[in-house]
Amino acid sequence: MLLGLLAVAATLSAGVGLTRGAMPVSLTTVAEAPLIWWSGQRITDPGWLVLTGIRAPRVVLGLVVGASLGVSGAMMQGLFRNPLASPTLIGVANGAALGAAVAIVGLGHLPTLPLLAFVGAALATLSVLRLGSRDGVAHTASLLLAGIAVNAICGAGTGLLVYLADESELRTLTFFTLGSLGGATWGSLKLWVPLALLPVALVPWVVQPLDALLLGEAEARHLGVPVERTKRVLIGLCCVGVGTCVAASGVIGFVGLAVPHLVRLVGGPRHGVVLPGSALCGAALLVAADTLSRVVVAPAELPIGILTTLLGGPFFLVLLGRALERG
Amino acid sequence: MIGVTASGVTVRRAGRALVDAVSTDFEPGALTALLGPNGAGKTTLLRVLARDLAPDTGHVTVDGRALATFADRDLARCRAVLPQTASLAFGLTAMDVVRLGRLPWDEPSATTDAHARDALRTVELLHAADRSWLTLSGGERQRVQIARVLAQIAEVDRAVVLLDEPTNHLDLAHQLHVLRLGRTLADRGLTVIAVLHDLALAARVADDVKLLVDGRLVAEGPPARVLDPARIEAVFGVRVDLVQHGGRAIPLPHLEPPC
């Protein structure tokens, strides 16, 4: 029921995203698009070119990134048994930002940005996992502390590069940390989509372990869940998924944190609902936010990270207030 | 029927032996009570038996097989654990929590529901099946966890049930109810091992008592033999009288400290 509604919302959001923007495209064009594409006709109508060349890949990237961030956030909150957890906790975002800063300022070579951002995310996550483990056992509290330390170190590294950067590099870097889906092309999507969707694709296999983890790590083990392996798999999935998202579209805040909450508020905490719900809800919200970012200051666009954080921040505060009220 | 054997089990933390060379057998079809003052190592020993902790030396066998060699899933089908304290970060319903007890079993969802409902009925919480964990009282939470344990080993007659202070948070009626449940499980042939604090309750329900002091096993056997007033005074620093009740000798403590 909830999942059906969210699927409809994601479809609507994609529809609106395809038609709205600096140059409106009619819904008929959108509806006819698959047929025309199939028939192999070549059309030079500007609306058509905007739709297929710019807007469609952008909407696809938005759906994929939103789904991936939503699912990864839900996985981290389940793993850490903490409603305030998000993929940023394990260093993904700050590691990626540091990688991006190295590409922009250190190398002055923009094409390496996605690669270095991904490498930064992976290295940060691996060091968190390494520092947070002893004798092959990853302790949740140690992971959190290691995450805080690694995040701070990455932040300081980025800060150093920011200090060294010139005006234009600074601008590029700033926009990277605010996120944008503007870079989407069909060519780049071939790489981003499978990697970003990895956590989404493996959802069916982690629903039960995550539900069991809600009881506690020892309790999950008593129920036959291989807890250490599950932790590694989940952190690995989030690293690949979120690392790819950040490499493809910069740092987009609060989706991973707020979306799973939204789903949980309506559908309850069971992961059979929370995980697919977060994928659909994340996809719907991110495409909607992207559309908004293109429309409000058209023909320019607002960085999407500003919008998601501006909307997500107050929402998060309300949640926090509620949690405090409940004790 | 599966027995559990501990051989020379020692757990050291920060140079101190929390469990010190404990060797003993836990009989199938019996309710064994682990007794001892605070810090005696009861919970640590239980955690070793549950495979939460690997002993520094010594080993545990279940049904003659080394505990360390069991696959997680296989162990989960013949060993259930009630934790001392349970916490949930998110508000699953009571029913959801109990359903999780069926995780080790591949079965249709309807079977899981049936087992979960049975277990909730047994702890007299069927009416609260749809309530969120966050709204349950401490005693209700404890009973939901007990129901989860019951669901995990429903219809199993070869299993070890480890209960860490199962009477925690429970009112008198439910304390007795839970101990009767433990009795029923033992009568079904299961190996029931419970950490208990109340000597009187232990004397009433246990078949076998193991008394731990400073990590060492100092006495074991039927409660009537282990729980004599002189030993209780030496171990717990409390004077007791034995009161005959229901065919058993129940230790009742004096209020005043011994001179």
PDB file of N, CA, C and O in Angstrom, chain B residues 49-109:
ATOM      1  N   LEU B  49      28.366 -19.921  27.421  1.00  0.00           N
ATOM      2  CA  LEU B  49      27.496 -21.001  26.962  1.00  0.00           C
ATOM      3  C   LEU B  49      26.696 -20.579  25.734  1.00  0.00           C
ATOM      4  O   LEU B  49      26.359 -21.406  24.886  1.00  0.00           O
ATOM      5  N   ALA B  50      26.386 -19.268  25.638  1.00  0.00           N
ATOM      6  CA  ALA B  50      25.603 -18.762  24.509  1.00  0.00           C
ATOM      7  C   ALA B  50      26.480 -18.480  23.298  1.00  0.00           C
ATOM      8  O   ALA B  50      25.983 -18.108  22.244  1.00  0.00           O
ATOM      9  N   ARG B  51      27.783 -18.628  23.451  1.00  0.00           N
ATOM     10  CA  ARG B  51      28.784 -18.320  22.428  1.00  0.00           C
ATOM     11  C   ARG B  51      28.872 -16.827  22.136  1.00  0.00           C
ATOM     12  O   ARG B  51      29.277 -16.425  21.050  1.00  0.00           O
ATOM     13  N   ASP B  52      28.502 -15.989  23.090  1.00  0.00           N
ATOM     14  CA  ASP B  52      28.724 -14.553  22.935  1.00  0.00           C
ATOM     15  C   ASP B  52      30.178 -14.231  23.230  1.00  0.00           C
ATOM     16  O   ASP B  52      30.738 -13.259  22.737  1.00  0.00           O
ATOM     17  N   LEU B  53      30.783 -15.040  24.103  1.00  0.00           N
ATOM     18  CA  LEU B  53      32.170 -14.844  24.511  1.00  0.00           C
ATOM     19  C   LEU B  53      32.906 -16.151  24.246  1.00  0.00           C
ATOM     20  O   LEU B  53      32.395 -17.218  24.554  1.00  0.00           O
ATOM     21  N   ALA B  54      34.108 -16.040  23.696  1.00  0.00           N
ATOM     22  CA  ALA B  54      34.937 -17.243  23.583  1.00  0.00           C
ATOM     23  C   ALA B  54      35.784 -17.311  24.846  1.00  0.00           C
ATOM     24  O   ALA B  54      36.381 -16.314  25.237  1.00  0.00           O
ATOM     25  N   PRO B  55      35.820 -18.454  25.531  1.00  0.00           N
ATOM     26  CA  PRO B  55      36.637 -18.538  26.747  1.00  0.00           C
ATOM     27  C   PRO B  55      38.122 -18.415  26.394  1.00  0.00           C
ATOM     28  O   PRO B  55      38.534 -18.808  25.307  1.00  0.00           O
ATOM     29  N   ASP B  56      38.907 -17.836  27.317  1.00  0.00           N
ATOM     30  CA  ASP B  56      40.342 -17.709  27.062  1.00  0.00           C
ATOM     31  C   ASP B  56      41.004 -19.079  27.081  1.00  0.00           C
ATOM     32  O   ASP B  56      41.900 -19.360  26.295  1.00  0.00           O
ATOM     33  N   THR B  57      40.576 -19.921  28.012  1.00  0.00           N
ATOM     34  CA  THR B  57      41.002 -21.322  27.966  1.00  0.00           C
ATOM     35  C   THR B  57      39.771 -22.174  28.254  1.00  0.00           C
ATOM     36  O   THR B  57      38.767 -21.682  28.766  1.00  0.00           O
ATOM     37  N   GLY B  58      39.887 -23.451  27.932  1.00  0.00           N
ATOM     38  CA  GLY B  58      38.768 -24.360  28.143  1.00  0.00           C
ATOM     39  C   GLY B  58      37.816 -24.307  26.967  1.00  0.00           C
ATOM     40  O   GLY B  58      37.998 -23.526  26.039  1.00  0.00           O
ATOM     41  N   HIS B  59      36.798 -25.174  27.004  1.00  0.00           N
ATOM     42  CA  HIS B  59      35.834 -25.167  25.915  1.00  0.00           C
ATOM     43  C   HIS B  59      34.483 -25.704  26.379  1.00  0.00           C
ATOM     44  O   HIS B  59      34.359 -26.270  27.462  1.00  0.00           O
ATOM     45  N   VAL B  60      33.497 -25.472  25.519  1.00  0.00           N
ATOM     46  CA  VAL B  60      32.128 -25.907  25.816  1.00  0.00           C
ATOM     47  C   VAL B  60      31.705 -26.863  24.715  1.00  0.00           C
ATOM     48  O   VAL B  60      31.995 -26.627  23.538  1.00  0.00           O
ATOM     49  N   THR B  61      31.062 -27.962  25.085  1.00  0.00           N
ATOM     50  CA  THR B  61      30.474 -28.815  24.061  1.00  0.00           C
ATOM     51  C   THR B  61      28.960 -28.854  24.248  1.00  0.00           C
ATOM     52  O   THR B  61      28.456 -28.794  25.366  1.00  0.00           O
ATOM     53  N   VAL B  62      28.269 -28.902  23.124  1.00  0.00           N
ATOM     54  CA  VAL B  62      26.813 -29.027  23.127  1.00  0.00           C
ATOM     55  C   VAL B  62      26.511 -30.323  22.393  1.00  0.00           C
ATOM     56  O   VAL B  62      26.944 -30.493  21.248  1.00  0.00           O
ATOM     57  N   ASP B  63      25.813 -31.226  23.041  1.00  0.00           N
ATOM     58  CA  ASP B  63      25.503 -32.509  22.429  1.00  0.00           C
ATOM     59  C   ASP B  63      26.790 -33.214  21.987  1.00  0.00           C
ATOM     60  O   ASP B  63      26.847 -33.821  20.909  1.00  0.00           O
ATOM     61  N   GLY B  64      27.853 -33.056  22.775  1.00  0.00           N
ATOM     62  CA  GLY B  64      29.109 -33.726  22.474  1.00  0.00           C
ATOM     63  C   GLY B  64      29.949 -33.046  21.406  1.00  0.00           C
ATOM     64  O   GLY B  64      31.039 -33.506  21.074  1.00  0.00           O
ATOM     65  N   ARG B  65      29.452 -31.936  20.868  1.00  0.00           N
ATOM     66  CA  ARG B  65      30.163 -31.278  19.774  1.00  0.00           C
ATOM     67  C   ARG B  65      30.653 -29.902  20.244  1.00  0.00           C
ATOM     68  O   ARG B  65      29.933 -29.189  20.950  1.00  0.00           O
ATOM     69  N   ALA B  66      31.874 -29.537  19.861  1.00  0.00           N
ATOM     70  CA  ALA B  66      32.436 -28.263  20.321  1.00  0.00           C
ATOM     71  C   ALA B  66      31.539 -27.109  19.866  1.00  0.00           C
ATOM     72  O   ALA B  66      31.177 -27.017  18.686  1.00  0.00           O
ATOM     73  N   LEU B  67      31.217 -26.232  20.813  1.00  0.00           N
ATOM     74  CA  LEU B  67      30.311 -25.112  20.536  1.00  0.00           C
ATOM     75  C   LEU B  67      30.830 -24.256  19.387  1.00  0.00           C
ATOM     76  O   LEU B  67      30.069 -23.750  18.564  1.00  0.00           O
ATOM     77  N   ALA B  68      32.172 -24.094  19.327  1.00  0.00           N
ATOM     78  CA  ALA B  68      32.766 -23.211  18.330  1.00  0.00           C
ATOM     79  C   ALA B  68      32.544 -23.706  16.904  1.00  0.00           C
ATOM     80  O   ALA B  68      32.649 -22.931  15.955  1.00  0.00           O
ATOM     81  N   THR B  69      32.236 -25.000  16.737  1.00  0.00           N
ATOM     82  CA  THR B  69      32.147 -25.549  15.382  1.00  0.00           C
ATOM     83  C   THR B  69      30.746 -25.459  14.775  1.00  0.00           C
ATOM     84  O   THR B  69      30.552 -25.795  13.616  1.00  0.00           O
ATOM     85  N   PHE B  70      29.756 -24.997  15.550  1.00  0.00           N
ATOM     86  CA  PHE B  70      28.391 -24.900  15.021  1.00  0.00           C
ATOM     87  C   PHE B  70      28.281 -23.746  14.032  1.00  0.00           C
ATOM     88  O   PHE B  70      28.861 -22.685  14.242  1.00  0.00           O
ATOM     89  N   ALA B  71      27.523 -23.963  12.952  1.00  0.00           N
ATOM     90  CA  ALA B  71      27.170 -22.843  12.085  1.00  0.00           C
ATOM     91  C   ALA B  71      26.123 -21.996  12.816  1.00  0.00           C
ATOM     92  O   ALA B  71      25.337 -22.526  13.594  1.00  0.00           O
ATOM     93  N   ASP B  72      26.140 -20.675  12.562  1.00  0.00           N
ATOM     94  CA  ASP B  72      25.217 -19.760  13.268  1.00  0.00           C
ATOM     95  C   ASP B  72      23.773 -20.265  13.220  1.00  0.00           C
ATOM     96  O   ASP B  72      23.070 -20.310  14.219  1.00  0.00           O
ATOM     97  N   ARG B  73      23.357 -20.631  12.010  1.00  0.00           N
ATOM     98  CA  ARG B  73      21.975 -21.024  11.792  1.00  0.00           C
ATOM     99  C   ARG B  73      21.647 -22.326  12.552  1.00  0.00           C
ATOM    100  O   ARG B  73      20.603 -22.429  13.205  1.00  0.00           O
ATOM    101  N   ASP B  74      22.555 -23.298  12.495  1.00  0.00           N
ATOM    102  CA  ASP B  74      22.310 -24.577  13.179  1.00  0.00           C
ATOM    103  C   ASP B  74      22.206 -24.375  14.679  1.00  0.00           C
ATOM    104  O   ASP B  74      21.350 -24.955  15.351  1.00  0.00           O
ATOM    105  N   LEU B  75      23.108 -23.522  15.193  1.00  0.00           N
ATOM    106  CA  LEU B  75      23.084 -23.256  16.626  1.00  0.00           C
ATOM    107  C   LEU B  75      21.766 -22.579  17.012  1.00  0.00           C
ATOM    108  O   LEU B  75      21.167 -22.899  18.034  1.00  0.00           O
ATOM    109  N   ALA B  76      21.316 -21.650  16.153  1.00  0.00           N
ATOM    110  CA  ALA B  76      20.091 -20.912  16.458  1.00  0.00           C
ATOM    111  C   ALA B  76      18.874 -21.835  16.513  1.00  0.00           C
ATOM    112  O   ALA B  76      17.855 -21.493  17.091  1.00  0.00           O
ATOM    113  N   ARG B  77      19.003 -23.015  15.897  1.00  0.00           N
ATOM    114  CA  ARG B  77      17.872 -23.952  15.924  1.00  0.00           C
ATOM    115  C   ARG B  77      17.879 -24.849  17.144  1.00  0.00           C
ATOM    116  O   ARG B  77      16.949 -25.623  17.344  1.00  0.00           O
ATOM    117  N   CYS B  78      18.960 -24.792  17.922  1.00  0.00           N
ATOM    118  CA  CYS B  78      18.961 -25.634  19.110  1.00  0.00           C
ATOM    119  C   CYS B  78      19.431 -24.870  20.348  1.00  0.00           C
ATOM    120  O   CYS B  78      19.802 -25.454  21.347  1.00  0.00           O
ATOM    121  N   ARG B  79      19.425 -23.531  20.262  1.00  0.00           N
ATOM    122  CA  ARG B  79      19.842 -22.758  21.417  1.00  0.00           C
ATOM    123  C   ARG B  79      19.153 -21.401  21.376  1.00  0.00           C
ATOM    124  O   ARG B  79      19.239 -20.693  20.385  1.00  0.00           O
ATOM    125  N   ALA B  80      18.426 -21.075  22.436  1.00  0.00           N
ATOM    126  CA  ALA B  80      17.758 -19.775  22.509  1.00  0.00           C
ATOM    127  C   ALA B  80      18.262 -19.049  23.747  1.00  0.00           C
ATOM    128  O   ALA B  80      18.593 -19.671  24.751  1.00  0.00           O
ATOM    129  N   VAL B  81      18.326 -17.716  23.661  1.00  0.00           N
ATOM    130  CA  VAL B  81      18.894 -16.932  24.752  1.00  0.00           C
ATOM    131  C   VAL B  81      17.967 -15.778  25.126  1.00  0.00           C
ATOM    132  O   VAL B  81      17.530 -15.023  24.262  1.00  0.00           O
ATOM    133  N   LEU B  82      17.672 -15.661  26.399  1.00  0.00           N
ATOM    134  CA  LEU B  82      16.939 -14.491  26.885  1.00  0.00           C
ATOM    135  C   LEU B  82      17.962 -13.527  27.486  1.00  0.00           C
ATOM    136  O   LEU B  82      18.639 -13.865  28.450  1.00  0.00           O
ATOM    137  N   PRO B  83      18.122 -12.330  26.903  1.00  0.00           N
ATOM    138  CA  PRO B  83      19.129 -11.403  27.411  1.00  0.00           C
ATOM    139  C   PRO B  83      18.707 -10.779  28.738  1.00  0.00           C
ATOM    140  O   PRO B  83      17.522 -10.752  29.070  1.00  0.00           O
ATOM    141  N   GLN B  84      19.713 -10.291  29.490  1.00  0.00           N
ATOM    142  CA  GLN B  84      19.420  -9.668  30.780  1.00  0.00           C
ATOM    143  C   GLN B  84      18.612  -8.391  30.598  1.00  0.00           C
ATOM    144  O   GLN B  84      17.651  -8.149  31.300  1.00  0.00           O
ATOM    145  N   THR B  85      19.062  -7.556  29.663  1.00  0.00           N
ATOM    146  CA  THR B  85      18.292  -6.361  29.365  1.00  0.00           C
ATOM    147  C   THR B  85      18.089  -6.310  27.865  1.00  0.00           C
ATOM    148  O   THR B  85      18.984  -6.641  27.104  1.00  0.00           O
ATOM    149  N   ALA B  86      16.911  -5.916  27.456  1.00  0.00           N
ATOM    150  CA  ALA B  86      16.624  -5.832  26.037  1.00  0.00           C
ATOM    151  C   ALA B  86      16.314  -4.389  25.698  1.00  0.00           C
ATOM    152  O   ALA B  86      15.648  -3.701  26.460  1.00  0.00           O
ATOM    153  N   SER B  87      16.855  -3.930  24.580  1.00  0.00           N
ATOM    154  CA  SER B  87      16.507  -2.579  24.158  1.00  0.00           C
ATOM    155  C   SER B  87      16.256  -2.598  22.670  1.00  0.00           C
ATOM    156  O   SER B  87      16.896  -3.348  21.938  1.00  0.00           O
ATOM    157  N   LEU B  88      15.324  -1.805  22.229  1.00  0.00           N
ATOM    158  CA  LEU B  88      15.041  -1.686  20.807  1.00  0.00           C
ATOM    159  C   LEU B  88      15.088  -0.215  20.438  1.00  0.00           C
ATOM    160  O   LEU B  88      14.515   0.613  21.133  1.00  0.00           O
ATOM    161  N   ALA B  89      15.802   0.088  19.349  1.00  0.00           N
ATOM    162  CA  ALA B  89      15.938   1.486  18.963  1.00  0.00           C
ATOM    163  C   ALA B  89      14.669   1.991  18.280  1.00  0.00           C
ATOM    164  O   ALA B  89      14.357   3.171  18.331  1.00  0.00           O
ATOM    165  N   PHE B  90      13.944   1.081  17.634  1.00  0.00           N
ATOM    166  CA  PHE B  90      12.766   1.501  16.883  1.00  0.00           C
ATOM    167  C   PHE B  90      11.550   0.732  17.378  1.00  0.00           C
ATOM    168  O   PHE B  90      11.682  -0.360  17.928  1.00  0.00           O
ATOM    169  N   GLY B  91      10.377   1.300  17.176  1.00  0.00           N
ATOM    170  CA  GLY B  91       9.175   0.733  17.760  1.00  0.00           C
ATOM    171  C   GLY B  91       8.537  -0.402  16.985  1.00  0.00           C
ATOM    172  O   GLY B  91       7.449  -0.272  16.454  1.00  0.00           O
ATOM    173  N   LEU B  92       9.197  -1.559  16.950  1.00  0.00           N
ATOM    174  CA  LEU B  92       8.534  -2.747  16.414  1.00  0.00           C
ATOM    175  C   LEU B  92       7.347  -3.085  17.308  1.00  0.00           C
ATOM    176  O   LEU B  92       7.357  -2.774  18.492  1.00  0.00           O
ATOM    177  N   THR B  93       6.355  -3.782  16.758  1.00  0.00           N
ATOM    178  CA  THR B  93       5.260  -4.230  17.602  1.00  0.00           C
ATOM    179  C   THR B  93       5.697  -5.491  18.356  1.00  0.00           C
ATOM    180  O   THR B  93       6.665  -6.145  17.976  1.00  0.00           O
ATOM    181  N   ALA B  94       4.966  -5.809  19.419  1.00  0.00           N
ATOM    182  CA  ALA B  94       5.256  -7.023  20.183  1.00  0.00           C
ATOM    183  C   ALA B  94       5.272  -8.234  19.261  1.00  0.00           C
ATOM    184  O   ALA B  94       6.155  -9.086  19.324  1.00  0.00           O
ATOM    185  N   MET B  95       4.290  -8.271  18.364  1.00  0.00           N
ATOM    186  CA  MET B  95       4.184  -9.390  17.417  1.00  0.00           C
ATOM    187  C   MET B  95       5.434  -9.468  16.534  1.00  0.00           C
ATOM    188  O   MET B  95       5.981 -10.555  16.315  1.00  0.00           O
ATOM    189  N   ASP B  96       5.902  -8.307  16.019  1.00  0.00           N
ATOM    190  CA  ASP B  96       7.107  -8.292  15.179  1.00  0.00           C
ATOM    191  C   ASP B  96       8.286  -8.887  15.929  1.00  0.00           C
ATOM    192  O   ASP B  96       9.067  -9.662  15.374  1.00  0.00           O
ATOM    193  N   VAL B  97       8.444  -8.488  17.198  1.00  0.00           N
ATOM    194  CA  VAL B  97       9.584  -8.956  17.984  1.00  0.00           C
ATOM    195  C   VAL B  97       9.521 -10.473  18.131  1.00  0.00           C
ATOM    196  O   VAL B  97      10.515 -11.177  17.927  1.00  0.00           O
ATOM    197  N   VAL B  98       8.348 -10.986  18.449  1.00  0.00           N
ATOM    198  CA  VAL B  98       8.216 -12.425  18.655  1.00  0.00           C
ATOM    199  C   VAL B  98       8.410 -13.177  17.336  1.00  0.00           C
ATOM    200  O   VAL B  98       9.043 -14.229  17.297  1.00  0.00           O
ATOM    201  N   ARG B  99       7.894 -12.593  16.260  1.00  0.00           N
ATOM    202  CA  ARG B  99       8.090 -13.226  14.938  1.00  0.00           C
ATOM    203  C   ARG B  99       9.570 -13.396  14.617  1.00  0.00           C
ATOM    204  O   ARG B  99       9.958 -14.357  13.955  1.00  0.00           O
ATOM    205  N   LEU B 100      10.395 -12.430  15.065  1.00  0.00           N
ATOM    206  CA  LEU B 100      11.835 -12.532  14.795  1.00  0.00           C
ATOM    207  C   LEU B 100      12.435 -13.802  15.397  1.00  0.00           C
ATOM    208  O   LEU B 100      13.453 -14.299  14.931  1.00  0.00           O
ATOM    209  N   GLY B 101      11.785 -14.323  16.446  1.00  0.00           N
ATOM    210  CA  GLY B 101      12.262 -15.569  17.034  1.00  0.00           C
ATOM    211  C   GLY B 101      12.242 -16.723  16.057  1.00  0.00           C
ATOM    212  O   GLY B 101      12.960 -17.703  16.212  1.00  0.00           O
ATOM    213  N   ARG B 102      11.420 -16.606  15.024  1.00  0.00           N
ATOM    214  CA  ARG B 102      11.315 -17.697  14.049  1.00  0.00           C
ATOM    215  C   ARG B 102      12.321 -17.558  12.914  1.00  0.00           C
ATOM    216  O   ARG B 102      12.306 -18.355  11.970  1.00  0.00           O
ATOM    217  N   LEU B 103      13.189 -16.560  12.996  1.00  0.00           N
ATOM    218  CA  LEU B 103      14.146 -16.301  11.920  1.00  0.00           C
ATOM    219  C   LEU B 103      14.987 -17.510  11.524  1.00  0.00           C
ATOM    220  O   LEU B 103      15.264 -17.712  10.343  1.00  0.00           O
ATOM    221  N   PRO B 104      15.419 -18.363  12.480  1.00  0.00           N
ATOM    222  CA  PRO B 104      16.259 -19.494  12.072  1.00  0.00           C
ATOM    223  C   PRO B 104      15.522 -20.535  11.255  1.00  0.00           C
ATOM    224  O   PRO B 104      16.158 -21.437  10.715  1.00  0.00           O
ATOM    225  N   TRP B 105      14.209 -20.447  11.182  1.00  0.00           N
ATOM    226  CA  TRP B 105      13.440 -21.502  10.532  1.00  0.00           C
ATOM    227  C   TRP B 105      12.927 -21.027   9.194  1.00  0.00           C
ATOM    228  O   TRP B 105      12.394 -19.942   9.081  1.00  0.00           O
ATOM    229  N   ASP B 106      13.096 -21.852   8.168  1.00  0.00           N
ATOM    230  CA  ASP B 106      12.513 -21.531   6.877  1.00  0.00           C
ATOM    231  C   ASP B 106      11.092 -22.058   6.887  1.00  0.00           C
ATOM    232  O   ASP B 106      10.885 -23.266   6.861  1.00  0.00           O
ATOM    233  N   GLU B 107      10.148 -21.169   6.941  1.00  0.00           N
ATOM    234  CA  GLU B 107       8.765 -21.622   7.030  1.00  0.00           C
ATOM    235  C   GLU B 107       7.865 -20.563   6.422  1.00  0.00           C
ATOM    236  O   GLU B 107       8.253 -19.400   6.305  1.00  0.00           O
ATOM    237  N   PRO B 108       6.646 -20.955   6.044  1.00  0.00           N
ATOM    238  CA  PRO B 108       5.725 -19.966   5.503  1.00  0.00           C
ATOM    239  C   PRO B 108       5.355 -18.944   6.572  1.00  0.00           C
ATOM    240  O   PRO B 108       5.364 -19.239   7.775  1.00  0.00           O
ATOM    241  N   SER B 109       5.059 -17.746   6.108  1.00  0.00           N
ATOM    242  CA  SER B 109       4.747 -16.638   7.007  1.00  0.00           C
ATOM    243  C   SER B 109       3.583 -16.975   7.955  1.00  0.00           C
ATOM    244  O   SER B 109       3.567 -16.561   9.118  1.00  0.00           O
TER     245      SER B 109
END
